[in-house]
């Protein structure tokens, strides 16, 4: 076994996205993981009707810090406002997001200057605005200008992917690839018998979902007693 760990960056639009969608590479002891959380400011917490931005943002950040320590990952935390603050119904929301250029430069500089082996980012299935912004930046503004030795890998966003079949997800991936002019993707499934780490990780983010949604995420990811996660590597 090699003592050299792979350096990976996992880009999370929000606190909790990595725990729900790409826990296995983040927690793999063979990897040196960095979680980059982008939209740290929020007015949303499950069951909290106060919309207290300061309080809710503080809760979400504390959950993310706890998670990163739990999986022994480095955390890069940014306080950009999420869609609960900046919501827009515009079709081209990615281009209208007021911090788009600034955010793009931060993501590019972190990837280019840190020599990552792999970068994980959201597929944006379900069309969550914040997830679309990250995908847009990676696909249009980062990947075409990066060293070809870096692997760029999309993860299937949960819980937004729950209503979709594997076939529907693949159709969505094909559409994304055509939109940005890439060649293809290759599907990769990661598996782990450590079901406890999944449950413990998700429960850290208690501010975000009720027990029913959490149960659906856990049941979706556990198959035959193992955690299963799907990823799609982009071939440039």
Tab-separated table of C-alpha atoms in Angstrom:
chain	number	residue	atom	x	y	z
A	1	UNK	CA	0.000	0.000	0.000
A	2	UNK	CA	1.352	3.408	-0.947
A	3	UNK	CA	1.977	5.940	1.812
A	4	UNK	CA	1.263	8.800	-0.587
A	5	UNK	CA	-2.298	9.997	-0.162
A	6	UNK	CA	-4.307	11.418	-3.029
A	7	UNK	CA	-5.178	15.085	-2.594
A	8	UNK	CA	-8.846	15.633	-3.333
A	9	UNK	CA	-11.066	18.687	-3.248
A	10	UNK	CA	-14.797	18.275	-2.669
A	11	UNK	CA	-16.782	21.372	-3.557
A	12	UNK	CA	-19.979	21.735	-1.537
A	13	UNK	CA	-22.496	24.415	-2.446
A	14	UNK	CA	-23.823	24.175	1.136
A	15	UNK	CA	-22.821	22.644	4.438
A	16	UNK	CA	-24.136	19.019	4.326
A	17	UNK	CA	-23.739	18.377	0.571
A	18	UNK	CA	-20.613	16.251	0.959
A	19	UNK	CA	-22.075	14.190	3.808
A	20	UNK	CA	-25.140	13.438	1.685
A	21	UNK	CA	-23.543	13.004	-1.729
A	22	UNK	CA	-19.828	12.127	-1.643
A	23	UNK	CA	-19.019	10.885	1.827
A	24	UNK	CA	-16.937	7.916	0.691
A	25	UNK	CA	-14.102	9.766	-1.085
A	26	UNK	CA	-14.190	12.443	1.628
A	27	UNK	CA	-13.749	9.917	4.440
A	28	UNK	CA	-11.423	7.482	2.633
A	29	UNK	CA	-8.195	7.242	4.651
A	30	UNK	CA	-6.250	6.870	1.399
A	31	UNK	CA	-7.252	10.430	0.498
A	32	UNK	CA	-6.173	13.786	1.907
A	33	UNK	CA	-9.525	15.525	1.626
A	34	UNK	CA	-10.390	19.194	1.574
A	35	UNK	CA	-14.030	20.247	1.719
A	36	UNK	CA	-14.752	23.651	0.184
A	37	UNK	CA	-18.121	24.989	1.318
A	38	UNK	CA	-19.246	27.962	-0.747
A	39	UNK	CA	-22.615	29.289	0.419
A	40	UNK	CA	-22.138	29.631	4.160
A	41	UNK	CA	-24.775	32.327	4.737
A	42	UNK	CA	-28.350	31.121	4.938
A	43	UNK	CA	-31.813	31.866	6.264
A	44	UNK	CA	-32.992	28.274	6.036
A	45	UNK	CA	-33.131	25.711	8.807
A	46	UNK	CA	-35.730	22.962	9.074
A	47	UNK	CA	-38.507	23.914	11.477
A	48	UNK	CA	-37.067	27.382	12.040
A	49	UNK	CA	-39.423	30.096	10.810
A	50	UNK	CA	-37.437	33.047	12.182
A	51	UNK	CA	-35.251	33.436	9.056
A	52	UNK	CA	-32.559	34.688	11.423
A	53	UNK	CA	-29.616	34.788	9.012
A	54	UNK	CA	-26.915	35.292	11.628
A	55	UNK	CA	-28.138	32.529	13.931
A	56	UNK	CA	-28.859	30.013	11.174
A	57	UNK	CA	-25.553	30.672	9.408
A	58	UNK	CA	-23.718	30.106	12.676
A	59	UNK	CA	-25.506	26.794	13.239
A	60	UNK	CA	-24.730	25.603	9.716
A	61	UNK	CA	-21.066	26.507	10.017
A	62	UNK	CA	-20.725	24.721	13.355
A	63	UNK	CA	-22.247	21.583	11.793
A	64	UNK	CA	-19.775	21.735	8.908
A	65	UNK	CA	-16.814	22.142	11.261
A	66	UNK	CA	-18.004	19.148	13.272
A	67	UNK	CA	-18.353	17.048	10.103
A	68	UNK	CA	-14.914	17.958	8.737
A	69	UNK	CA	-13.330	17.009	12.061
A	70	UNK	CA	-15.315	13.775	12.133
A	71	UNK	CA	-13.888	12.652	8.771
A	72	UNK	CA	-10.449	14.281	9.357
A	73	UNK	CA	-10.789	16.644	6.391
A	74	UNK	CA	-9.565	20.192	5.947
A	75	UNK	CA	-12.384	22.730	5.656
A	76	UNK	CA	-12.373	25.835	3.463
A	77	UNK	CA	-15.460	27.805	4.410
A	78	UNK	CA	-16.820	30.788	2.487
A	79	UNK	CA	-19.697	33.017	3.519
A	80	UNK	CA	-21.406	33.649	0.199
A	81	UNK	CA	-25.201	33.975	0.514
A	82	UNK	CA	-27.235	30.961	-0.569
A	83	UNK	CA	-30.480	30.986	-2.539
A	84	UNK	CA	-32.586	31.484	0.605
A	85	UNK	CA	-31.090	34.991	0.543
A	86	UNK	CA	-30.428	35.649	-3.152
A	87	UNK	CA	-33.297	33.659	-4.687
A	88	UNK	CA	-34.116	34.487	-8.277
A	89	UNK	CA	-36.506	32.807	-10.700
A	90	UNK	CA	-34.443	33.907	-13.687
A	91	UNK	CA	-33.580	31.100	-16.109
A	92	UNK	CA	-29.959	32.196	-16.389
A	93	UNK	CA	-29.474	32.581	-12.659
A	94	UNK	CA	-25.859	31.392	-12.883
A	95	UNK	CA	-24.931	34.438	-14.935
A	96	UNK	CA	-26.936	36.877	-12.801
A	97	UNK	CA	-25.541	35.761	-9.454
A	98	UNK	CA	-23.904	38.956	-8.135
A	99	UNK	CA	-20.733	37.253	-6.879
A	100	UNK	CA	-20.224	34.998	-9.903
A	101	UNK	CA	-16.857	36.386	-11.058
A	102	UNK	CA	-15.435	36.630	-7.563
A	103	UNK	CA	-16.526	33.095	-6.756
A	104	UNK	CA	-15.149	31.791	-10.031
A	105	UNK	CA	-11.739	33.303	-9.275
A	106	UNK	CA	-11.671	31.768	-5.782
A	107	UNK	CA	-12.479	28.296	-7.064
A	108	UNK	CA	-9.980	28.536	-9.915
A	109	UNK	CA	-7.164	29.794	-7.705
A	110	UNK	CA	-7.729	27.048	-5.130
A	111	UNK	CA	-7.659	24.316	-7.747
A	112	UNK	CA	-4.733	25.635	-9.779
A	113	UNK	CA	-2.500	26.461	-6.814
A	114	UNK	CA	-3.098	23.414	-4.635
A	115	UNK	CA	-2.158	20.508	-6.941
A	116	UNK	CA	-5.209	18.339	-6.345
A	117	UNK	CA	-5.401	14.896	-7.925
A	118	UNK	CA	-9.204	14.937	-8.067
A	119	UNK	CA	-11.928	17.569	-7.790
A	120	UNK	CA	-15.508	16.590	-6.965
A	121	UNK	CA	-18.401	18.930	-7.711
A	122	UNK	CA	-22.209	18.731	-7.997
A	123	UNK	CA	-23.992	17.445	-11.064
A	124	UNK	CA	-26.849	19.813	-10.147
A	125	UNK	CA	-29.580	17.297	-10.766
A	126	UNK	CA	-32.833	18.804	-9.549
A	127	UNK	CA	-31.708	22.256	-10.720
A	128	UNK	CA	-30.971	23.796	-7.346
A	129	UNK	CA	-29.749	27.305	-8.160
A	130	UNK	CA	-26.668	27.217	-5.961
A	131	UNK	CA	-25.614	23.822	-7.331
A	132	UNK	CA	-26.044	25.080	-10.898
A	133	UNK	CA	-23.744	28.038	-10.213
A	134	UNK	CA	-20.950	25.736	-9.050
A	135	UNK	CA	-21.398	23.372	-11.986
A	136	UNK	CA	-21.438	26.296	-14.417
A	137	UNK	CA	-18.186	27.694	-13.039
A	138	UNK	CA	-16.423	24.328	-13.100
A	139	UNK	CA	-17.589	23.287	-16.555
A	140	UNK	CA	-17.167	26.627	-18.330
A	141	UNK	CA	-14.444	28.467	-16.480
A	142	UNK	CA	-12.237	25.986	-14.630
A	143	UNK	CA	-11.919	22.623	-16.363
A	144	UNK	CA	-10.977	23.992	-19.816
A	145	UNK	CA	-8.030	25.872	-18.312
A	146	UNK	CA	-6.680	23.306	-15.849
A	147	UNK	CA	-3.922	20.738	-16.024
A	148	UNK	CA	-5.237	17.610	-17.719
A	149	UNK	CA	-3.794	15.423	-14.966
A	150	UNK	CA	-6.554	16.565	-12.578
A	151	UNK	CA	-9.610	14.313	-12.464
A	152	UNK	CA	-12.902	16.225	-12.478
A	153	UNK	CA	-15.747	14.162	-11.097
A	154	UNK	CA	-19.436	14.992	-10.699
A	155	UNK	CA	-21.391	13.645	-7.758
A	156	UNK	CA	-25.136	12.997	-7.777
A	157	UNK	CA	-26.706	15.603	-5.509
A	158	UNK	CA	-28.803	14.266	-2.650
A	159	UNK	CA	-31.561	14.592	-1.667
A	160	UNK	CA	-32.354	16.153	-5.068
A	161	UNK	CA	-31.453	12.945	-6.956
A	162	UNK	CA	-33.897	10.821	-4.946
A	163	UNK	CA	-36.860	11.110	-7.375
A	164	UNK	CA	-34.765	10.164	-10.426
A	165	UNK	CA	-33.982	6.696	-11.793
A	166	UNK	CA	-30.453	5.736	-12.872
A	167	UNK	CA	-31.604	6.026	-16.489
A	168	UNK	CA	-32.970	9.529	-15.950
A	169	UNK	CA	-29.734	10.581	-14.256
A	170	UNK	CA	-27.712	9.270	-17.191
A	171	UNK	CA	-29.911	11.234	-19.605
A	172	UNK	CA	-29.221	14.322	-17.510
A	173	UNK	CA	-25.480	13.683	-17.585
A	174	UNK	CA	-25.513	13.260	-21.368
A	175	UNK	CA	-27.346	16.573	-21.676
A	176	UNK	CA	-24.777	18.325	-19.465
A	177	UNK	CA	-21.881	16.897	-21.459
A	178	UNK	CA	-23.396	18.048	-24.758
A	179	UNK	CA	-24.119	21.502	-23.352
A	180	UNK	CA	-20.503	22.135	-22.412
A	181	UNK	CA	-18.886	20.295	-25.327
A	182	UNK	CA	-17.070	17.525	-23.444
A	183	UNK	CA	-16.486	14.071	-24.863
A	184	UNK	CA	-18.094	11.731	-22.345
A	185	UNK	CA	-18.201	10.627	-18.740
A	186	UNK	CA	-17.326	7.326	-17.133
A	187	UNK	CA	-19.482	5.992	-14.324
A	188	UNK	CA	-17.797	4.895	-11.112
A	189	UNK	CA	-19.444	3.357	-8.063
A	190	UNK	CA	-17.832	3.495	-4.644
A	191	UNK	CA	-18.867	1.067	-1.930
A	192	UNK	CA	-18.189	0.724	1.798
A	193	UNK	CA	-19.580	-1.561	4.511
A	194	UNK	CA	-19.149	1.202	7.119
A	195	UNK	CA	-22.815	2.150	7.317
A	196	UNK	CA	-22.354	3.784	10.714
A	197	UNK	CA	-20.202	6.581	9.283
A	198	UNK	CA	-23.032	7.486	6.903
A	199	UNK	CA	-25.639	7.701	9.632
A	200	UNK	CA	-23.337	9.574	11.995
A	201	UNK	CA	-22.342	12.062	9.282
A	202	UNK	CA	-25.877	12.840	8.187
A	203	UNK	CA	-27.077	13.259	11.746
A	204	UNK	CA	-24.492	16.014	12.274
A	205	UNK	CA	-26.595	18.240	10.006
A	206	UNK	CA	-29.685	18.115	12.169
A	207	UNK	CA	-30.703	21.673	11.226
A	208	UNK	CA	-31.491	20.748	7.637
A	209	UNK	CA	-33.897	17.844	7.258
A	210	UNK	CA	-36.578	15.973	9.141
A	211	UNK	CA	-36.232	12.309	10.109
A	212	UNK	CA	-38.215	11.123	7.083
A	213	UNK	CA	-35.916	12.802	4.546
A	214	UNK	CA	-32.809	11.585	6.356
A	215	UNK	CA	-34.216	8.054	6.363
A	216	UNK	CA	-34.810	8.274	2.602
A	217	UNK	CA	-31.232	9.409	1.974
A	218	UNK	CA	-29.820	6.586	4.109
A	219	UNK	CA	-32.046	3.961	2.464
A	220	UNK	CA	-31.141	5.274	-0.995
A	221	UNK	CA	-27.411	4.934	-0.311
A	222	UNK	CA	-27.443	1.550	1.423
A	223	UNK	CA	-27.633	-1.500	-0.829
A	224	UNK	CA	-26.859	-5.017	0.314
A	225	UNK	CA	-25.499	-3.723	3.591
A	226	UNK	CA	-23.022	-1.348	1.923
A	227	UNK	CA	-22.982	2.389	1.311
A	228	UNK	CA	-23.174	2.989	-2.443
A	229	UNK	CA	-22.260	6.291	-4.114
A	230	UNK	CA	-22.213	7.066	-7.834
A	231	UNK	CA	-19.761	9.390	-9.571
A	232	UNK	CA	-19.208	10.540	-13.147
A	233	UNK	CA	-15.689	11.388	-14.298
A	234	UNK	CA	-15.474	13.921	-17.114
A	235	UNK	CA	-13.290	13.132	-20.122
A	236	UNK	CA	-12.054	16.366	-21.656
